[in-house]
Short mmCIF file of C-alpha atoms in Angstrom, two decimals:
data_model
loop_
_atom_site.label_atom_id
_atom_site.label_comp_id
_atom_site.label_asym_id
_atom_site.label_seq_id
_atom_site.Cartn_x
_atom_site.Cartn_y
_atom_site.Cartn_z
CA MET A 263 0.00 0.00 0.00
CA LYS A 264 1.26 3.48 -0.88
CA ALA A 265 2.43 5.59 2.03
CA SER A 266 0.06 8.45 1.16
CA ILE A 267 -2.99 6.17 1.30
CA ARG A 268 -1.86 4.60 4.58
CA GLN A 269 -1.40 8.07 6.05
CA LYS A 270 -4.99 8.97 5.13
CA LEU A 271 -6.24 5.76 6.71
CA ASP A 272 -4.26 6.34 9.94
CA LEU A 273 -5.88 9.78 10.19
CA LEU A 274 -9.34 8.23 9.77
CA VAL A 275 -8.62 5.74 12.60
CA ASP A 276 -7.77 8.68 14.86
CA ARG A 277 -10.83 10.59 13.68
CA LEU A 278 -13.16 7.69 14.50
CA ASP A 279 -11.76 7.58 18.05
CA GLU A 280 -12.28 11.33 18.32
CA ILE A 281 -15.89 11.10 17.08
CA ASP A 282 -16.65 8.35 19.59
CA ARG A 283 -15.30 10.53 22.42
CA LEU A 284 -17.37 13.49 21.25
CA LEU A 285 -20.54 11.42 20.95
CA ALA A 286 -20.01 10.10 24.49
CA ALA A 287 -19.74 13.64 25.89
CA PRO A 288 -22.93 14.72 27.73
CA ASP A 289 -23.06 18.15 26.05
CA VAL A 290 -23.35 16.72 22.50
CA ALA A 291 -26.73 15.09 23.17
CA LYS A 292 -28.15 18.55 23.98
CA ASP A 293 -27.21 19.84 20.50
CA MET A 294 -29.17 17.60 18.13
CA ASP A 295 -27.74 19.20 14.99
CA GLN A 296 -24.19 18.49 16.16
CA PHE A 297 -25.19 14.99 17.28
CA ARG A 298 -26.69 14.18 13.84
CA LYS A 299 -23.66 15.63 12.05
CA LEU A 300 -21.23 13.52 14.09
CA SER A 301 -23.41 10.41 13.70
CA ARG A 302 -23.45 10.83 9.90
CA GLU A 303 -19.68 11.29 9.82
CA ARG A 304 -19.20 8.20 11.98
CA ALA A 305 -21.38 6.14 9.62
CA GLU A 306 -19.11 7.20 6.74
CA VAL A 307 -15.77 6.68 8.53
CA GLU A 308 -16.45 3.40 10.35
CA PRO A 309 -16.61 1.10 7.25
CA VAL A 310 -13.23 2.45 6.10
CA VAL A 311 -11.63 1.87 9.51
CA LEU A 312 -13.06 -1.66 9.77
CA GLN A 313 -11.65 -2.51 6.34
CA PHE A 314 -8.28 -0.99 7.27
CA ASN A 315 -8.25 -3.04 10.49
CA ALA A 316 -8.78 -6.20 8.41
CA PHE A 317 -5.89 -5.14 6.14
CA ARG A 318 -3.61 -4.54 9.13
CA GLN A 319 -4.63 -7.87 10.69
CA ALA A 320 -3.53 -9.65 7.49
CA GLU A 321 -0.20 -7.81 7.67
CA ASN A 322 0.23 -8.85 11.31
CA ASP A 323 -0.60 -12.46 10.42
CA ILE A 324 2.27 -12.42 7.90
CA VAL A 325 4.73 -11.01 10.46
CA GLU A 326 3.72 -13.57 13.10
CA ALA A 327 3.86 -16.45 10.61
CA GLU A 328 7.30 -15.40 9.36
CA ALA A 329 8.56 -15.62 12.94
CA MET A 330 7.49 -19.27 13.01
CA LEU A 331 9.38 -20.27 9.84
CA ALA A 332 12.51 -21.09 11.82
CA ASP A 333 10.65 -23.82 13.70
CA PRO A 334 10.67 -27.02 11.54
CA ASP A 335 7.47 -28.26 13.17
CA MET A 336 5.65 -25.01 12.37
CA LYS A 337 7.20 -24.22 8.98
CA GLU A 338 4.47 -25.78 6.81
CA PHE A 339 1.70 -24.15 8.85
CA ALA A 340 3.50 -20.77 8.72
CA GLU A 341 3.92 -20.94 4.95
CA GLU A 342 0.19 -21.60 4.54
CA GLU A 343 -0.63 -18.67 6.82
CA ILE A 344 1.69 -16.35 4.89
CA ALA A 345 0.26 -17.40 1.51
CA GLY A 346 -3.34 -16.94 2.72
CA ALA A 347 -2.70 -13.51 4.24
CA ARG A 348 -0.82 -12.28 1.16
CA ALA A 349 -3.70 -13.46 -1.04
CA ARG A 350 -6.16 -11.40 1.04
CA LEU A 351 -4.17 -8.15 0.99
CA PRO A 352 -4.87 -7.05 -2.64
CA GLY A 353 -8.63 -7.44 -2.15
CA PHE A 354 -8.55 -5.39 1.05
CA GLU A 355 -6.50 -2.71 -0.71
CA VAL A 356 -8.92 -2.42 -3.65
CA GLU A 357 -11.89 -2.11 -1.27
CA LEU A 358 -10.07 0.56 0.73
CA GLN A 359 -9.36 2.56 -2.41
CA LYS A 360 -13.06 2.43 -3.32
CA LEU A 361 -14.06 3.54 0.16
CA LEU A 362 -11.61 6.46 -0.03
CA LEU A 363 -13.07 7.80 -3.27
CA PRO A 364 -14.58 11.29 -2.91
CA LYS A 365 -18.31 11.12 -2.28
CA ASP A 366 -20.59 13.25 -4.43
CA PRO A 367 -22.35 15.54 -1.91
CA ASN A 368 -25.52 15.39 -4.01
CA ASP A 369 -25.75 11.59 -4.23
CA ASP A 370 -28.32 11.23 -1.46
CA LYS A 371 -30.66 13.86 -2.90
CA SER A 372 -33.92 13.68 -4.79
CA VAL A 373 -33.87 14.89 -8.40
CA LEU A 374 -35.70 17.08 -10.86
CA LEU A 375 -35.98 15.27 -14.18
CA GLU A 376 -36.57 17.22 -17.40
CA ILE A 377 -37.38 15.50 -20.69
CA ARG A 378 -37.66 17.58 -23.86
CA ALA A 379 -38.71 16.41 -27.31
CA GLY A 380 -36.12 17.22 -29.97
CA THR A 381 -35.83 16.36 -33.64
CA GLY A 382 -38.58 14.14 -34.97
CA GLY A 383 -41.77 16.11 -34.36
CA ASP A 384 -44.70 14.07 -33.01
CA GLU A 385 -42.62 10.89 -32.85
CA SER A 386 -40.09 12.68 -30.63
CA ALA A 387 -42.88 13.77 -28.29
CA LEU A 388 -44.16 10.19 -28.12
CA PHE A 389 -40.64 9.02 -27.27
CA ALA A 390 -40.45 11.70 -24.55
CA GLY A 391 -43.57 10.11 -23.09
CA ASP A 392 -41.96 6.66 -23.29
CA LEU A 393 -38.84 7.92 -21.48
CA PHE A 394 -40.96 9.53 -18.78
CA ARG A 395 -42.80 6.24 -18.30
CA MET A 396 -39.47 4.35 -18.18
CA TYR A 397 -38.08 6.57 -15.42
CA SER A 398 -41.41 6.55 -13.56
CA ARG A 399 -41.48 2.74 -13.59
CA TYR A 400 -37.88 2.63 -12.38
CA ALA A 401 -38.77 5.06 -9.57
CA GLU A 402 -41.70 2.83 -8.58
CA ARG A 403 -39.34 -0.14 -8.30
CA GLN A 404 -37.18 1.91 -5.92
CA ARG A 405 -40.26 3.07 -3.97
CA TRP A 406 -39.51 6.68 -4.90
CA GLN A 407 -42.24 9.28 -5.39
CA VAL A 408 -42.87 10.82 -8.81
CA GLU A 409 -44.53 14.24 -8.94
CA VAL A 410 -45.18 15.99 -12.27
CA MET A 411 -44.33 19.67 -11.83
CA SER A 412 -44.86 20.91 -15.37
CA ALA A 413 -45.97 19.25 -18.60
CA SER A 414 -46.59 20.40 -22.15
CA ASP A 415 -48.64 17.74 -23.92
CA SER A 416 -48.27 16.88 -27.60
CA ASP A 417 -51.29 16.68 -29.91
CA LEU A 418 -50.77 12.98 -30.67
CA GLY A 419 -49.68 12.01 -27.16
CA GLY A 420 -46.45 12.19 -25.25
CA TYR A 421 -44.83 15.44 -24.23
CA LYS A 422 -43.15 18.38 -25.85
CA GLU A 423 -41.63 18.87 -22.41
CA VAL A 424 -42.19 17.32 -18.99
CA ILE A 425 -40.57 18.17 -15.67
CA CYS A 426 -41.03 15.95 -12.65
CA ARG A 427 -39.62 15.54 -9.18
CA ILE A 428 -38.40 12.06 -8.25
CA GLY A 429 -38.23 12.02 -4.49
CA GLY A 430 -36.20 9.37 -2.73
CA TYR A 431 -32.94 8.83 -0.87
CA GLY A 432 -30.11 8.26 -3.36
CA ALA A 433 -32.15 9.11 -6.47
CA TYR A 434 -29.40 11.39 -7.81
CA SER A 435 -26.68 8.78 -7.29
CA ARG A 436 -28.60 6.35 -9.52
CA LEU A 437 -29.88 8.73 -12.20
CA LYS A 438 -27.15 11.37 -12.52
CA PHE A 439 -25.58 9.81 -15.63
CA GLU A 440 -28.89 9.93 -17.58
CA SER A 441 -28.39 13.54 -18.69
CA GLY A 442 -27.80 13.93 -22.41
CA GLY A 443 -29.26 13.07 -25.80
CA HIS A 444 -31.43 9.95 -26.12
CA ARG A 445 -32.10 8.70 -29.66
CA VAL A 446 -34.83 6.31 -30.78
CA GLN A 447 -34.98 4.28 -33.99
CA ARG A 448 -38.35 2.68 -34.77
CA VAL A 449 -41.33 2.66 -37.12
CA PRO A 450 -43.76 5.37 -35.93
CA GLU A 451 -47.44 4.50 -35.56
CA THR A 452 -48.23 7.17 -38.14
CA GLU A 453 -45.82 5.68 -40.71
CA THR A 454 -47.78 3.85 -43.44
CA GLN A 455 -44.74 2.67 -45.44
CA GLY A 456 -43.13 0.84 -42.51
CA ARG A 457 -39.98 2.94 -42.65
CA ILE A 458 -37.75 3.32 -39.62
CA HIS A 459 -37.48 6.89 -38.33
CA THR A 460 -34.88 8.39 -36.03
CA SER A 461 -35.98 10.86 -33.35
CA ALA A 462 -34.33 12.35 -30.31
CA CYS A 463 -35.04 13.73 -26.85
CA THR A 464 -32.91 15.55 -24.32
CA VAL A 465 -32.87 14.44 -20.69
CA ALA A 466 -31.59 16.57 -17.80
CA VAL A 467 -31.22 15.15 -14.29
CA MET A 468 -30.64 17.77 -11.61
CA PRO A 469 -30.18 17.30 -7.86
CA GLU A 470 -32.95 18.98 -5.95
CA ALA A 471 -31.58 22.19 -4.52
CA ASP A 472 -32.14 23.40 -1.01
CA GLU A 473 -33.17 26.95 -1.85
CA VAL A 474 -31.67 28.29 1.37
CA GLU A 475 -28.35 26.45 1.50
CA ASP A 476 -27.49 25.36 -2.03
CA VAL A 477 -28.48 28.37 -4.14
CA ASN A 478 -28.60 31.95 -3.00
CA LEU A 479 -31.67 33.41 -4.71
CA ASN A 480 -31.79 37.13 -4.09
CA PRO A 481 -35.42 38.34 -4.43
CA ALA A 482 -34.12 41.46 -6.18
CA ASP A 483 -32.74 39.22 -8.96
CA LEU A 484 -36.12 37.57 -9.64
CA ARG A 485 -38.92 38.72 -11.93
CA ILE A 486 -42.17 36.93 -11.16
CA ASP A 487 -44.95 37.00 -13.75
CA THR A 488 -48.40 35.47 -13.42
CA PHE A 489 -50.59 34.44 -16.33
CA ARG A 490 -53.62 32.35 -17.11
CA ALA A 491 -52.94 28.65 -17.38
CA SER A 492 -53.53 27.11 -20.78
CA GLY A 493 -55.04 23.76 -21.69
CA ALA A 494 -57.08 21.47 -19.50
CA GLY A 495 -57.26 22.12 -15.82
CA GLY A 496 -60.78 23.04 -14.83
CA GLN A 497 -62.69 26.29 -14.56
CA HIS A 498 -60.72 27.64 -11.60
CA ILE A 499 -57.36 27.37 -13.36
CA ASN A 500 -58.58 28.87 -16.61
CA LYS A 501 -60.33 31.88 -15.05
CA THR A 502 -57.51 33.06 -12.77
CA ASP A 503 -53.88 34.02 -13.28
CA SER A 504 -52.63 30.96 -11.39
CA ALA A 505 -49.69 30.08 -13.65
CA VAL A 506 -46.32 31.48 -12.56
CA ARG A 507 -43.16 32.27 -14.52
CA ILE A 508 -39.99 33.21 -12.62
CA THR A 509 -36.99 34.74 -14.39
CA HIS A 510 -33.55 34.86 -12.78
CA ILE A 511 -32.39 38.18 -14.23
CA PRO A 512 -28.57 37.74 -13.87
CA THR A 513 -28.54 34.45 -15.78
CA GLY A 514 -31.73 34.69 -17.84
CA ILE A 515 -32.83 31.26 -16.56
CA VAL A 516 -36.60 30.85 -16.63
CA ALA A 517 -38.85 28.41 -14.79
CA GLU A 518 -42.61 28.28 -15.02
CA CYS A 519 -45.34 26.09 -13.60
CA GLN A 520 -49.07 25.95 -14.25
CA ASP A 521 -50.05 22.47 -13.16
CA GLY A 522 -50.74 23.30 -9.49
CA ARG A 523 -54.14 24.19 -8.13
CA SER A 524 -53.09 27.62 -6.89
CA GLN A 525 -50.72 30.46 -7.67
CA HIS A 526 -48.92 29.76 -4.38
CA ALA A 527 -48.35 26.09 -5.30
CA ASN A 528 -47.14 26.99 -8.79
CA LYS A 529 -44.74 29.62 -7.41
CA ALA A 530 -43.25 27.09 -4.96
CA SER A 531 -42.78 24.53 -7.76
CA ALA A 532 -41.26 27.10 -10.13
CA MET A 533 -38.81 28.19 -7.41
CA LYS A 534 -37.72 24.58 -6.96
CA VAL A 535 -37.12 24.19 -10.70
CA LEU A 536 -35.28 27.53 -10.90
CA ALA A 537 -33.00 26.71 -7.96
CA ALA A 538 -32.24 23.28 -9.41
CA ARG A 539 -31.43 24.73 -12.84
CA ILE A 540 -29.04 27.31 -11.40
CA LYS A 541 -27.34 24.66 -9.26
CA ASP A 542 -27.20 22.36 -12.29
CA ILE A 543 -25.29 24.95 -14.33
CA GLN A 544 -22.76 25.30 -11.52
CA LEU A 545 -22.39 21.51 -11.29
CA ARG A 546 -21.99 21.11 -15.04
CA GLU A 547 -19.21 23.71 -15.10
CA GLN A 548 -17.37 21.77 -12.38
CA GLN A 549 -17.99 18.43 -14.08
CA SER A 550 -16.84 19.76 -17.43
CA LYS A 551 -13.51 20.86 -15.96
CA ILE A 552 -13.06 17.51 -14.21
CA ALA A 553 -14.04 15.55 -17.32
CA SER A 554 -11.64 17.51 -19.54
CA THR A 555 -8.71 16.65 -17.29
CA ARG A 556 -9.78 13.05 -16.76
CA LYS A 557 -10.98 12.58 -20.35
CA SER A 558 -14.14 10.93 -19.06
CA LEU A 559 -17.43 11.28 -20.90
CA ILE A 560 -19.48 9.99 -17.99
CA GLY A 561 -20.64 12.84 -15.83
CA SER A 562 -19.26 15.47 -18.19
CA GLY A 563 -22.58 17.31 -17.97
CA ASP A 564 -22.68 17.88 -21.71
CA ARG A 565 -26.37 17.96 -22.65
CA SER A 566 -25.60 17.99 -26.38
CA GLU A 567 -23.78 14.66 -26.17
CA ARG A 568 -25.69 11.68 -27.60
CA ILE A 569 -25.46 9.14 -24.83
CA ARG A 570 -27.87 6.33 -25.76
CA THR A 571 -29.75 4.79 -28.69
CA TYR A 572 -32.94 2.75 -28.37
CA ASN A 573 -33.32 0.60 -31.50
CA PHE A 574 -36.74 -1.05 -31.40
CA PRO A 575 -36.52 -3.17 -34.62
CA GLN A 576 -33.34 -4.83 -33.28
CA GLY A 577 -34.55 -4.86 -29.66
CA ARG A 578 -31.36 -3.26 -28.40
CA VAL A 579 -30.30 -0.38 -26.19
CA THR A 580 -26.76 0.98 -26.65
CA ASP A 581 -25.00 3.36 -24.28
CA HIS A 582 -22.32 4.99 -26.41
CA ARG A 583 -20.19 6.28 -23.52
CA ILE A 584 -19.24 2.81 -22.27
CA ASN A 585 -19.92 0.73 -25.42
CA LEU A 586 -22.65 -1.23 -23.65
CA THR A 587 -25.32 -2.95 -25.76
CA LEU A 588 -28.20 -4.86 -24.22
CA TYR A 589 -30.81 -6.78 -26.19
CA LYS A 590 -33.60 -6.25 -23.67
CA ILE A 591 -35.29 -3.06 -24.82
CA ALA A 592 -38.80 -4.12 -23.71
CA SER A 593 -37.78 -4.68 -20.07
CA ILE A 594 -35.64 -1.52 -19.99
CA MET A 595 -38.54 0.59 -21.23
CA GLU A 596 -40.60 -0.96 -18.42
CA GLY A 597 -38.13 0.43 -15.89
CA ASP A 598 -35.69 -2.48 -15.57
CA MET A 599 -32.68 -0.15 -15.76
CA ASP A 600 -30.35 -1.54 -13.10
CA GLU A 601 -27.98 -3.28 -15.54
CA VAL A 602 -27.42 -0.03 -17.45
CA LEU A 603 -27.13 2.13 -14.35
CA ASP A 604 -24.79 -0.33 -12.59
CA ALA A 605 -22.47 -0.40 -15.62
CA LEU A 606 -22.32 3.41 -15.73
CA ALA A 607 -21.60 3.62 -11.98
CA ALA A 608 -18.86 0.98 -12.29
CA GLU A 609 -17.20 2.86 -15.16
CA HIS A 610 -17.33 6.11 -13.21
CA GLN A 611 -15.80 4.39 -10.19
CA ALA A 612 -13.01 3.00 -12.38
CA ASP A 613 -12.30 6.54 -13.63
CA LEU A 614 -12.06 7.80 -10.06
CA LEU A 615 -9.79 4.93 -9.00
CA ALA A 616 -7.47 5.66 -11.93
CA GLU A 617 -7.36 9.31 -10.93
CA LEU A 618 -6.63 8.37 -7.29
CA ALA A 619 -3.75 6.14 -8.44
CA GLU A 620 -2.27 9.01 -10.51
CA GLN A 621 -2.45 11.43 -7.55
CA ASN A 622 -0.65 9.11 -5.15
#
């Protein structure tokens, strides 16, 4: 093990002891915020320390066994002990490196998911609807909540644009690599000649922002407009200016919502979308810098990048970033996305491990 990694691990052992002393102090229990903060940190540090202890135990086993080599009666036993301990060390080291990888502070958060129809007209809008259904079904499997915040329906079905909140612990960690261009190849229902058409949608996955902590929204920087909601929604919605559009003047970012039952509800939803979009731009700038140095396409934040193709005639889904092709399009469209998402997470982890190795 490299000296720099061992030094980090020694510091974490000391830190765990310190946290345990702090948690045992009578004053900490009176400050619940401090108690929760220390408890969360302990939950993150303890698995690393336990793994490091197992690594050190294997090292100690080797030292003790080597001391027995001089004894003819114990030599065979000692050699077996040494071989077994040395075989365990690489596995412990790999696990420790994974545990030391920097944690994305947004991983535990819920997300705002935006799906926009692109090239392909009505067929693109239908595909946007299919993607929304795919993510909704996946969320159901995870027992996450799906709440539509804004939707612009297409004449033939599907959506020109749909924005929803997927609420659940760890939603961002699972869905954060879904941002980008999604392309579909299939025969549209309106196609009489049976020709395959290619359409596209853009997906954006943004961690839900805490409006107070994550994004500083100065009221003086916001222009709030109200207008009458369009489309279906009942007499109340159509006769009052319940729809809300909020413009962040410094950046020109706009968020609007008209699906709620009141102006107050629509304003709250639009503020959530606005805060998430501003935070998303900041994240993408960071990710773009990281990706350019690491030469990684995963998590680059580039919305214009075509990340996946759904070919219905061939029954395949291809993720172009990691050269993954799966011939199970029907189950994926029904929300069975774990194989794709696991592969993306594994590739990202490999990128981080490679970067950690270069730094040390």
